[in-house]
Short mmCIF file of C-alpha atoms in Angstrom, two decimals:
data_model
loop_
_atom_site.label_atom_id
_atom_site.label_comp_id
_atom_site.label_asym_id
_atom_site.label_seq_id
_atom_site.Cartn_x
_atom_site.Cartn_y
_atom_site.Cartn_z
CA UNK G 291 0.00 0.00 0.00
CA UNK G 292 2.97 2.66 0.18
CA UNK G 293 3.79 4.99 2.90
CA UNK G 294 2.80 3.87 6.10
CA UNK G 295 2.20 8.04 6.89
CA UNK G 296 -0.89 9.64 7.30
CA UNK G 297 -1.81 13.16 7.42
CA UNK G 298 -4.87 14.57 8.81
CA UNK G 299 -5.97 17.87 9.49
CA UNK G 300 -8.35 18.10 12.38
CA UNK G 301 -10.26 21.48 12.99
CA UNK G 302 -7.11 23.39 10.69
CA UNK G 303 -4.28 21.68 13.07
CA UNK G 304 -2.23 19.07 10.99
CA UNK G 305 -1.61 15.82 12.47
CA UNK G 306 0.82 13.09 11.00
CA UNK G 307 0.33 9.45 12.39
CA UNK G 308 0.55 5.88 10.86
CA UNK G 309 -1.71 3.25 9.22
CA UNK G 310 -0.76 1.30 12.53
CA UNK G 311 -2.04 3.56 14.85
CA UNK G 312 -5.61 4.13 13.15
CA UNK G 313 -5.91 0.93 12.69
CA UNK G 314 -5.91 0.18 16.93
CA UNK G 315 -8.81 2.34 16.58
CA UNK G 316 -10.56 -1.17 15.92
CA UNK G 317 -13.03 -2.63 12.64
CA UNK G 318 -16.02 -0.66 12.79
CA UNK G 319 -14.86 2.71 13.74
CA UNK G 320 -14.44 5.79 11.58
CA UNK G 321 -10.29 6.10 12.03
CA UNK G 322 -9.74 2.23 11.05
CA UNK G 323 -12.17 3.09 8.16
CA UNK G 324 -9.98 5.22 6.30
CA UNK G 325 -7.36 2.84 6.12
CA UNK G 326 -9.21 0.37 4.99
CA UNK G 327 -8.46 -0.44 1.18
CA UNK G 328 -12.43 -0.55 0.21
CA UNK G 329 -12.63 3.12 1.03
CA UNK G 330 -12.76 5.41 -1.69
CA UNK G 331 -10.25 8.07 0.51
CA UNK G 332 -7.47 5.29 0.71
CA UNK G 333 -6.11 6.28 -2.41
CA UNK G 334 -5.39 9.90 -1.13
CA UNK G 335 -3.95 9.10 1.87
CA UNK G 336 -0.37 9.11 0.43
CA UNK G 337 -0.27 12.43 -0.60
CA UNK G 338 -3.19 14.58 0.23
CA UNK G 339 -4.16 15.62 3.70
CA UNK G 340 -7.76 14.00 4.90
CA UNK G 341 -9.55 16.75 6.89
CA UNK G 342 -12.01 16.42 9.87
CA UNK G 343 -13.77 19.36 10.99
CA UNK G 344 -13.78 17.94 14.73
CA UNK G 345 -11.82 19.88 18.02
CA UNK G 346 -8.30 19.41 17.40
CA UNK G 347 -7.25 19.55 21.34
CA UNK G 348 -9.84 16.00 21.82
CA UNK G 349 -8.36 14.37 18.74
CA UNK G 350 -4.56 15.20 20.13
CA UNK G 351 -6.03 13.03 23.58
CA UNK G 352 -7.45 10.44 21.65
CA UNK G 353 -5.11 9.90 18.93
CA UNK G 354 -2.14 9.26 21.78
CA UNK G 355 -4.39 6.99 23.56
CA UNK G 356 -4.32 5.14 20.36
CA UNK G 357 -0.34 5.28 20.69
CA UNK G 358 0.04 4.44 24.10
CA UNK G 359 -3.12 2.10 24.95
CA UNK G 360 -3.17 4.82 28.16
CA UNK G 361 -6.08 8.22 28.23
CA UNK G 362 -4.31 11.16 29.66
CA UNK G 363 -7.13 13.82 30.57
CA UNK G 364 -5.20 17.70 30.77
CA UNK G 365 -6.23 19.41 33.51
CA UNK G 366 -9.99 21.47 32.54
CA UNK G 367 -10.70 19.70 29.68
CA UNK G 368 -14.34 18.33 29.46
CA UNK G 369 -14.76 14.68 30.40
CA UNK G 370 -17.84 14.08 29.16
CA UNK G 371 -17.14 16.21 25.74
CA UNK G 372 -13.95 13.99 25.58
CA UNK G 373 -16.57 10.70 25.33
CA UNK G 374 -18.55 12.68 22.45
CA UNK G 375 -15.69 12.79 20.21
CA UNK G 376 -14.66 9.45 21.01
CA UNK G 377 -18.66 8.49 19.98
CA UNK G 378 -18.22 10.16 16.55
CA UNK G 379 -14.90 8.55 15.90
CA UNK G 380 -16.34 5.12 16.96
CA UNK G 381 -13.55 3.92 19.60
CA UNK G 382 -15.78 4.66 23.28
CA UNK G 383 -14.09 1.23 23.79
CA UNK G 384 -10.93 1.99 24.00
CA UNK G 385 -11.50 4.77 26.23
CA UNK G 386 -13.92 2.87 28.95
CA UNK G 387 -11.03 0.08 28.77
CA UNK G 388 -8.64 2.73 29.59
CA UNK G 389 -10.33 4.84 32.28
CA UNK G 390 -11.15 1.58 33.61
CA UNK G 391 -9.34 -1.99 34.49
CA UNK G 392 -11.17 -5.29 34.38
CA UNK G 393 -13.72 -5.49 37.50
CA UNK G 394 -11.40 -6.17 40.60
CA UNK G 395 -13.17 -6.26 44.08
CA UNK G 396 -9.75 -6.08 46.14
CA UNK G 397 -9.29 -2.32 44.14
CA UNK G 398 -12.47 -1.36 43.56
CA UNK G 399 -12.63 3.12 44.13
CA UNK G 400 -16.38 4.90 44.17
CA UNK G 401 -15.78 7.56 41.17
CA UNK G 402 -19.40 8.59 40.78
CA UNK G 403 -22.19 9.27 42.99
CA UNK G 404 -25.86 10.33 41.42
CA UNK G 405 -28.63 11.18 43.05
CA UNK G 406 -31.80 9.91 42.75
CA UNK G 407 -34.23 11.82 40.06
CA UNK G 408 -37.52 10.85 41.26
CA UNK G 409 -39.37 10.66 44.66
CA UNK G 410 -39.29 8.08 46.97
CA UNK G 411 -36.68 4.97 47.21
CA UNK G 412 -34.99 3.65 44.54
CA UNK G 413 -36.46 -0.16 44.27
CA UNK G 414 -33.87 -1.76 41.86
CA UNK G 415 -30.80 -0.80 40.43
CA UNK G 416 -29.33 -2.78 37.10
CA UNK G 417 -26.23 -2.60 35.06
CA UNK G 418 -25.57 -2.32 31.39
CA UNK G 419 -23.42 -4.17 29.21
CA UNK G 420 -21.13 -1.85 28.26
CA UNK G 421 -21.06 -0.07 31.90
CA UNK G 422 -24.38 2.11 32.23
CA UNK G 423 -27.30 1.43 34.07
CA UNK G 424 -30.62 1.88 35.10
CA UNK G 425 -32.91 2.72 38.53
CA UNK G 426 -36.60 1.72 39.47
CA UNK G 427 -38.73 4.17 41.11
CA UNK G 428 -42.14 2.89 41.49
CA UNK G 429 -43.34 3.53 38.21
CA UNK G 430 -40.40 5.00 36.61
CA UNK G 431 -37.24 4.04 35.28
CA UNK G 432 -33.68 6.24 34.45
CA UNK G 433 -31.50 5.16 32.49
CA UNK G 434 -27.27 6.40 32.45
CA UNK G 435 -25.29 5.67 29.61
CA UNK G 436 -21.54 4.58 30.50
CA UNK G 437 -20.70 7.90 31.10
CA UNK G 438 -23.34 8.10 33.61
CA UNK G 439 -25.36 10.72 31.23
CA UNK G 440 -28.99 10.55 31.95
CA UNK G 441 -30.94 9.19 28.64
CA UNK G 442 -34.98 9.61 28.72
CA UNK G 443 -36.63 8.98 31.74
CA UNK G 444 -39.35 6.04 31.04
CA UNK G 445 -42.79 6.18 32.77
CA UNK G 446 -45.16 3.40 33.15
CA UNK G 447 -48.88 5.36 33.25
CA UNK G 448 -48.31 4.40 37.18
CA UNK G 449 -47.47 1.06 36.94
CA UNK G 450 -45.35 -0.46 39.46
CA UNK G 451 -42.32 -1.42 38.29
CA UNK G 452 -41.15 -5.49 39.57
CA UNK G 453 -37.75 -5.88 37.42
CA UNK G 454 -35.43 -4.28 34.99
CA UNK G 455 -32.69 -4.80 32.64
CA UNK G 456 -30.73 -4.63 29.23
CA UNK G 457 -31.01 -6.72 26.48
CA UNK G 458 -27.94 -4.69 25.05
CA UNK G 459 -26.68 -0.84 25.81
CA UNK G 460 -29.54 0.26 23.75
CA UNK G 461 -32.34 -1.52 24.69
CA UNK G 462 -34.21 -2.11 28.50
CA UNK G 463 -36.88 -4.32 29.40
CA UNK G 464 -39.52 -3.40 32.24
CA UNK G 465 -41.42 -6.11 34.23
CA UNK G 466 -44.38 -4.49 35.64
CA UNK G 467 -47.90 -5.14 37.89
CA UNK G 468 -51.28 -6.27 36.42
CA UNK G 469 -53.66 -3.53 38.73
CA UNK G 470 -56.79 -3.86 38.15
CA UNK G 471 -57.80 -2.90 34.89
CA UNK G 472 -54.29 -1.88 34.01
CA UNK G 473 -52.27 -4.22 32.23
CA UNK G 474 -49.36 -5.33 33.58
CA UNK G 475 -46.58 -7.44 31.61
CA UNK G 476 -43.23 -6.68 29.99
CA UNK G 477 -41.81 -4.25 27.33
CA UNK G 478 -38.53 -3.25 25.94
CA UNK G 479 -37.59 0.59 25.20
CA UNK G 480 -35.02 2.29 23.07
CA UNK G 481 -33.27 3.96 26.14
CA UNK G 482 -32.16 6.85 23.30
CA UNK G 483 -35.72 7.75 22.20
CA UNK G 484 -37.91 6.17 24.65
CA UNK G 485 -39.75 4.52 21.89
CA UNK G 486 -41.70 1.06 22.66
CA UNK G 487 -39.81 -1.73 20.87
CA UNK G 488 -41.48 -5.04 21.85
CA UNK G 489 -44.51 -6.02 24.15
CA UNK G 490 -43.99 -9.66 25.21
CA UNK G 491 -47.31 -10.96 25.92
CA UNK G 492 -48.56 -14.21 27.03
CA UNK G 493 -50.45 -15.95 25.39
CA UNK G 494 -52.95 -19.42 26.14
CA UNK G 495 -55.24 -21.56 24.36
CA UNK G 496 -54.87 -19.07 21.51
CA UNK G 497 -56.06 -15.66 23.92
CA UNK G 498 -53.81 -12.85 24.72
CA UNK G 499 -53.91 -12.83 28.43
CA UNK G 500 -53.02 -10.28 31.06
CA UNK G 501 -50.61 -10.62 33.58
CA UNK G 502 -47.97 -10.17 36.07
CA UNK G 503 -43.86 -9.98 35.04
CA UNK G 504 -41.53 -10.42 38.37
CA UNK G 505 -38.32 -11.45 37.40
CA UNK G 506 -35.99 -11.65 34.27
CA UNK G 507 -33.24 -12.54 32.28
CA UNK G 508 -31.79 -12.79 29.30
CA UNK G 509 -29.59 -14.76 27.14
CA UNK G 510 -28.19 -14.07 23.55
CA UNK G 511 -31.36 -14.28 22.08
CA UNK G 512 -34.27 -15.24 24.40
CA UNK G 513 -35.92 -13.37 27.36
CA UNK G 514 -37.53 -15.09 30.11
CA UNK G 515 -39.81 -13.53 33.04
CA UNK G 516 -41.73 -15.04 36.25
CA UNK G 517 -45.48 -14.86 35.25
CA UNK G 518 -48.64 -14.84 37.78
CA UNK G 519 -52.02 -14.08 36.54
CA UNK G 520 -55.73 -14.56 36.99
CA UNK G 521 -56.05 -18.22 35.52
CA UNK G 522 -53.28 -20.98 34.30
CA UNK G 523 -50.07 -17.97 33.24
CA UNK G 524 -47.94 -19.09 36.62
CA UNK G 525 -45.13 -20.03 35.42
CA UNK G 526 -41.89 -19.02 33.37
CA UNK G 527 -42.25 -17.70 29.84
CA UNK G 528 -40.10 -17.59 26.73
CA UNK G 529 -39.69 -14.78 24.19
CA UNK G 530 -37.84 -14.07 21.40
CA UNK G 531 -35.57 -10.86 22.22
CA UNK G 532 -35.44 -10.13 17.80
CA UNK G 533 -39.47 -10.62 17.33
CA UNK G 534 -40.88 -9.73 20.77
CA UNK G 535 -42.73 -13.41 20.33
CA UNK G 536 -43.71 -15.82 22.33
CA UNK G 537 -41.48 -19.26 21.84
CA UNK G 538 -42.27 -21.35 25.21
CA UNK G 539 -44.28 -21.37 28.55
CA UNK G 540 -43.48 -23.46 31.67
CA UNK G 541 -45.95 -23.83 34.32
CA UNK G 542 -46.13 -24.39 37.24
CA UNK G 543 -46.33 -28.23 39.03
CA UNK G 544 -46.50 -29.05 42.65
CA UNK G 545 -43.54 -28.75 44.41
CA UNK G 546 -42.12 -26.50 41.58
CA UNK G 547 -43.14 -23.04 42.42
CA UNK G 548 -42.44 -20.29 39.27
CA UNK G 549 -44.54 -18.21 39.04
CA UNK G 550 -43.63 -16.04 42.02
CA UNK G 551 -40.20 -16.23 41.47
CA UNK G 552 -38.08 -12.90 42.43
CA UNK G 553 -34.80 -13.99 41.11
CA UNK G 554 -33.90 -15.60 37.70
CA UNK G 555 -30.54 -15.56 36.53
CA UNK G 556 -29.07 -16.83 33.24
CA UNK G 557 -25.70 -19.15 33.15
CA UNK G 558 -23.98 -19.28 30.15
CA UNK G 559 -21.99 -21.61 30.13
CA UNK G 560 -24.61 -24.58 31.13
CA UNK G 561 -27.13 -22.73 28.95
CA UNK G 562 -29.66 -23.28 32.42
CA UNK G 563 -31.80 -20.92 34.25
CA UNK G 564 -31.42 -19.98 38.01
CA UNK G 565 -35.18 -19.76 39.14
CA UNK G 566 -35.45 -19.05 42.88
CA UNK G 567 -38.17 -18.41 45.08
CA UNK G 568 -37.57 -16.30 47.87
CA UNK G 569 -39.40 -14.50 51.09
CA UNK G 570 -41.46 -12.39 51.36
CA UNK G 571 -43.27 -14.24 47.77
CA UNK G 572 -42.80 -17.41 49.86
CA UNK G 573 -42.71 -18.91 53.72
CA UNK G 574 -40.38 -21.39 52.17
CA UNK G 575 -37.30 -21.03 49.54
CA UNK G 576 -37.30 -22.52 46.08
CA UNK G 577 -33.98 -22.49 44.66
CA UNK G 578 -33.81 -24.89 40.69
CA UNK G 579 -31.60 -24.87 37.70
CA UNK G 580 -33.93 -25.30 34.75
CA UNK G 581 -33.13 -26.40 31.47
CA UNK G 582 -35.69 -25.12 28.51
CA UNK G 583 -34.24 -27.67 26.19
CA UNK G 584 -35.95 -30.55 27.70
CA UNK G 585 -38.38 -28.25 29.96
CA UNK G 586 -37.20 -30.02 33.01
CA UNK G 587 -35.79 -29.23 35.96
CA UNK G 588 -31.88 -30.54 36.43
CA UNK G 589 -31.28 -29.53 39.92
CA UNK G 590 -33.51 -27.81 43.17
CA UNK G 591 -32.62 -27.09 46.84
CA UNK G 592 -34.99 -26.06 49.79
CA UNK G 593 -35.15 -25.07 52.89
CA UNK G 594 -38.54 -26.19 53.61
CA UNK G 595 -37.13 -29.75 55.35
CA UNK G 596 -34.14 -27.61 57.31
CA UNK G 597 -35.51 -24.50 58.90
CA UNK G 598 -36.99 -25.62 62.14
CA UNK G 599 -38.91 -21.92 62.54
CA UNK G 600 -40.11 -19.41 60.66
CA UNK G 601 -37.89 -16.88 61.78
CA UNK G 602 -34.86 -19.29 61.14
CA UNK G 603 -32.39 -18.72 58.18
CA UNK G 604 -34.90 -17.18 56.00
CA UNK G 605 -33.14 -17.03 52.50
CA UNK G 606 -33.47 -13.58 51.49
CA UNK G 607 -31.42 -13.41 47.79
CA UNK G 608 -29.30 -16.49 45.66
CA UNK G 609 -26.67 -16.05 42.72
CA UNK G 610 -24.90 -18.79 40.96
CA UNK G 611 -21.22 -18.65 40.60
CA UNK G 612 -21.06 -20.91 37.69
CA UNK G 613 -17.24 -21.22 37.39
CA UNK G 614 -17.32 -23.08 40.84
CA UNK G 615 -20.44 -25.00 40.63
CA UNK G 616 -21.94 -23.16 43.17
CA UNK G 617 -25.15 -21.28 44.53
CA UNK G 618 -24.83 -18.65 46.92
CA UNK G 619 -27.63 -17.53 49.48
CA UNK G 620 -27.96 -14.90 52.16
CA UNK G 621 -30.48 -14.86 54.96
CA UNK G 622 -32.28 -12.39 57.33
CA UNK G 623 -28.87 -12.31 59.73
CA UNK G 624 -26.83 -11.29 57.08
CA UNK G 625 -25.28 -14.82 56.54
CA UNK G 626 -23.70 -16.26 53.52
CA UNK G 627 -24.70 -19.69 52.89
CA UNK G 628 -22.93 -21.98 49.58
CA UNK G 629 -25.00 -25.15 48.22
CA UNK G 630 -23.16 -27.51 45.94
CA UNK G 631 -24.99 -27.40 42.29
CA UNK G 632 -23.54 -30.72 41.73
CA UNK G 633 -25.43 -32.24 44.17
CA UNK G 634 -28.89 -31.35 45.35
CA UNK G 635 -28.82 -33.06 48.64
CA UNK G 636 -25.60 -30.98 50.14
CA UNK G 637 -26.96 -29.51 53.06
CA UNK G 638 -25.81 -25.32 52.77
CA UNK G 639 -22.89 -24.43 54.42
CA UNK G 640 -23.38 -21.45 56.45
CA UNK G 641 -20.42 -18.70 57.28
CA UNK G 642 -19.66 -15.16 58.38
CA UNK G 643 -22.27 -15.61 60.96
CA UNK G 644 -23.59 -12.13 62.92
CA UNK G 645 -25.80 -11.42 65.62
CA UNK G 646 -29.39 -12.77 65.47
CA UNK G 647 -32.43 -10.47 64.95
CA UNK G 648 -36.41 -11.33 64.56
CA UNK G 649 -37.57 -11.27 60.76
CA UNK G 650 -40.12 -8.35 62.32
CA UNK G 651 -36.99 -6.34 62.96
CA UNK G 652 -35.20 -7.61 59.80
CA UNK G 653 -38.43 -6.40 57.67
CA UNK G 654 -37.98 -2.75 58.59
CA UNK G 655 -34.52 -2.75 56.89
CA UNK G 656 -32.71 -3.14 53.62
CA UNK G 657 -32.02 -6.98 53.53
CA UNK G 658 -29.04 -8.22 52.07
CA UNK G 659 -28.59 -8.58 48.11
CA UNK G 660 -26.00 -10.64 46.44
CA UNK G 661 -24.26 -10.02 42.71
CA UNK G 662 -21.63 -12.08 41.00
CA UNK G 663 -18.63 -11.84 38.70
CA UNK G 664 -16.78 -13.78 37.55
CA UNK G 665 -15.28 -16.04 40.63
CA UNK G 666 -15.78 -12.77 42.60
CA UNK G 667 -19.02 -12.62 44.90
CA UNK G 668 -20.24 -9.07 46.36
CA UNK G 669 -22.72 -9.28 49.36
CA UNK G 670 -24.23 -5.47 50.89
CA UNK G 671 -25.06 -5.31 54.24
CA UNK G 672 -26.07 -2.11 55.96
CA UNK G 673 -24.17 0.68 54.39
CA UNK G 674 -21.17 -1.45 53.11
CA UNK G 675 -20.52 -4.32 50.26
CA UNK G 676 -18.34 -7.37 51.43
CA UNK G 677 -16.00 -8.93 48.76
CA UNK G 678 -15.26 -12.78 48.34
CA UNK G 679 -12.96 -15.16 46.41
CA UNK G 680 -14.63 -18.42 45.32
CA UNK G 681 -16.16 -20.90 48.05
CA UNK G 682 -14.04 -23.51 48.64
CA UNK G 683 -16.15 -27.12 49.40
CA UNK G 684 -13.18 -28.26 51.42
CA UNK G 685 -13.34 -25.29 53.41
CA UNK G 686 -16.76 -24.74 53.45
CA UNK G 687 -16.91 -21.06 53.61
CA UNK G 688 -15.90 -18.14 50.72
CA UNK G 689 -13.24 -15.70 52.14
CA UNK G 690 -14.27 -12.46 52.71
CA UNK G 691 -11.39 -10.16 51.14
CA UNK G 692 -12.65 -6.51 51.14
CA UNK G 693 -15.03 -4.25 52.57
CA UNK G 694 -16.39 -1.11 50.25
CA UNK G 695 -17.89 1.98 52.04
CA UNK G 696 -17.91 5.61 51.35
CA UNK G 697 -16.44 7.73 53.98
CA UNK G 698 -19.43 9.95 53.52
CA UNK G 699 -22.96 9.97 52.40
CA UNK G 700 -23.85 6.49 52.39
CA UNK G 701 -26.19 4.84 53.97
CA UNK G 702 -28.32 1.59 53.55
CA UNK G 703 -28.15 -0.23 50.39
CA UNK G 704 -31.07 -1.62 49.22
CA UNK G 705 -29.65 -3.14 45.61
CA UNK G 706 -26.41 -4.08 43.87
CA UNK G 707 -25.40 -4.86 40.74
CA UNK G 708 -22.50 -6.21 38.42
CA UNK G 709 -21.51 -4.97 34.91
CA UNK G 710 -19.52 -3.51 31.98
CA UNK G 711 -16.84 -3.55 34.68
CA UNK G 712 -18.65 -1.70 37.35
CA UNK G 713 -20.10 -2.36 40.48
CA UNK G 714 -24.13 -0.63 41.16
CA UNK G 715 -24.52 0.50 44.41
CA UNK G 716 -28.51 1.77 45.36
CA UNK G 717 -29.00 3.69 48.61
CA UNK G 718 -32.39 3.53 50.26
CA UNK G 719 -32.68 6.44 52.46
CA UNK G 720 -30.85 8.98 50.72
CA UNK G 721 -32.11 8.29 46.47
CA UNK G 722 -28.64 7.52 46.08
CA UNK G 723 -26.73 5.48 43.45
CA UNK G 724 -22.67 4.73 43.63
CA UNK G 725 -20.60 3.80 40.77
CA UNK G 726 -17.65 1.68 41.59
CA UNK G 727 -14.29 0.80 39.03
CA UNK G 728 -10.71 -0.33 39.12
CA UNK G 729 -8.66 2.21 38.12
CA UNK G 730 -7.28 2.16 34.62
CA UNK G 731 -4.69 3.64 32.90
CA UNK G 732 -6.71 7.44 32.79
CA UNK G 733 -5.57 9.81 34.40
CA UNK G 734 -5.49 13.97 34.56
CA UNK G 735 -2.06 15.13 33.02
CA UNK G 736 -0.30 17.58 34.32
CA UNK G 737 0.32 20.80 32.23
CA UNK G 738 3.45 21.88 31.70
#
């Protein structure tokens, strides 16, 4: 192809850089795209200057983080005016991977806190693929973008809101109430516009019926959701994410409650689905591994043969930690209890153990909510959230190996949650969210 030399002129100031560096921009974005041989610019590249009438002091930034691999910030320049010119060039990527490392609990540093935009609690707080997220109030929902920029708020006619989450950075889904009249269900939004994209509906014996959405979760390409209504929809159903349709419903059977699940999570690597049960939808927890393949169950724990009261080890949230083949669970005291998923008899083995309180007492208060990544598992309790390496089955207990608070301005947490590198943090009491990342390479430079 020639010269390896490329001259651009950005805003009327020349730059000269290489094929090689444009090309770390990655496939799909605008720099890599004029050095690609298809393009009808390639051909001037050699020996005429390629202008782009962009801010020459953001290119300088972003053309030496594709360099160095490491995003220098100078002192006063716009953050958040940096990530629009990295959006029109098409490499956002490389700077979230260099103002942030991969998710690390032991180093984890609260660089964002955001207050809450409507009234009353947040209920649930969700992450986004590619390091946004999103907050539940009542009948509302905000959504942040990576750079924790508020997109349209969505508002459902006064609907209570039961779950959220992303199908991908652009797109949410809302599980919501049936109310009376109202119809409840599930919809997914274009979190840039607002617009309705899909309403997954229910349907049986050839009627559309109303109904109730509690939990979700996703894979590549299905969506599945809890579902309680009037008549025969308690179960889990199956949608296309690409259609919005309907592929598969499984109901409910004794002993196999669904319908009122409040957690489902998908794994992976197993291609299963964590369906679990939990108080205050149940006296008793319901914890199974479900496989939609053969629409059977492949593995269930409960605690319905091993609590000897009511107010005993009441299982408040579970996670999976599918690299180690292991459920996680957290009752009313705070306590972290691992169940083997390889074998459905192994009684739970209960550790960090704290002092005792009545489930009146424990109702009052923000319970304790569990996320996972990874091998890493993240517990909240109170105004903190506990870190922990993988469960070992010969030891019997995970190790706990950091403790995240804010100095300041905390408070209880009533949700957590994992993502694009970040942790979630919800507050209860103060409308609070906290954003949590391991440092990158970013940094402010110093001018000289």
């Amino acid at each position: 192809m020639g010269s390896d030399r490329v001259r651009l002129n950005v805003g009327g100031k020349p730059f000269v850089t290489s094929r090689t560096t444009l090309a770390n921009a990655g496939r799909g974005s605008m720099l890599a795209a004029m050095i690609d041989e298809n393009w009808d610019l390639v051909s001037e590249l050699v020996s005429e200057e390629i202008f782009i009438d962009r801010n020459p002091s953001y290119f300088s930034v972003l053309l030496d983080l594709l360099r160095t691999g490491e995003l220098h910030i100078p002192s006063g320049m716009s953050e958040k005016a940096l990530y629009r010119e990295a959006e029109f060039y098409g490499i956002t990527d490389r700077v979230r991977h260099a103002r942030k490392g991969p998710l690390d609990g032991n180093r984890l540093e609260c660089v964002a806190s955001i207050s809450g935009r409507a009234t009353g609690d947040g209920t649930a707080i969700r992450a986004s693929p590619d390091g946004g997220c999103c907050v539940a109030h009542g009948s509302m929902v905000h959504v942040y973008n990576w750079a924790m920029e508020e997109q349209i708020p969505l508002t459902l006619d006064y609907v209570n809101v039961n779950d959220v989450g992303f199908l991908n950075p652009n797109c949410v889904v809302i599980c919501t109430c049936e109310r009376g009249d109202r119809a409840g269900g599930m919809a997914s939004f274009n979190v840039t516009s607002g617009k309705l994209v899909h309403k997954f509906q229910v349907c049986h014996d050839d009627q559309l019926k109303n109904f109730t959405a509690g939990a979700l979760a996703s894979s590549d390409v299905h969506l599945y959701a809890s579902c309680r209504g009037r008549s025969y929809e308690y179960g889990i159903g199956t949608w296309d994410q690409a259609t919005g349709q309907q592929i598969n419903f499984l109901y409910e059977t004794p002993g196999r409650p669904l319908g009122d699940a409040c957690k489902l999570q998908w794994l992976p690597q197993s291609n299963l689905l964590l369906v679990a049960t939990l108080f205050p939808r149940s006296d008793h927890s319901f914890v199974s591994l479900l496989d939609f393949r053969t629409k059977g169950k492949v593995w269930s724990w409960t605690d319905s043969c091993q609590r000897k009261s009511a107010d005993e080890k009441i299982v408040m949230d579970a996670v999976a930690m599918e690299e180690c083949s292991t459920v996680c669970v957290v009752n009313q005291f705070d306590n972290l209890g691992f169940i083997d998923m390889r074998n459905s008899s192994h009684p739970v083995r209960w550790s960090h153990r704290y002092r005792s309180a009545r489930v009146s007492e424990c109702e009052e208060r923000c319970y304790s909510k569990l996320a996972v990544s990874g091998s890493q598992l993240f517990s909240s309790k109170n105004d903190s959230v506990y870190v922990f390496c993988s469960p070992d089955w010969d030891a019997a207990r995970g190790v706990q190996t950091a403790r995240l608070r804010k100095t300041e301005g905390g408070g209880a947490i009533s949700d957590i949650s994992v993502g694009g590198d970040s942790l979630f943090v919800l507050h209860n009491e103060i409308n609070v969210f906290d954003v949590w990342e391991t440092p990158g390479s970013s940094g402010i430079a110093e001018v000289l």
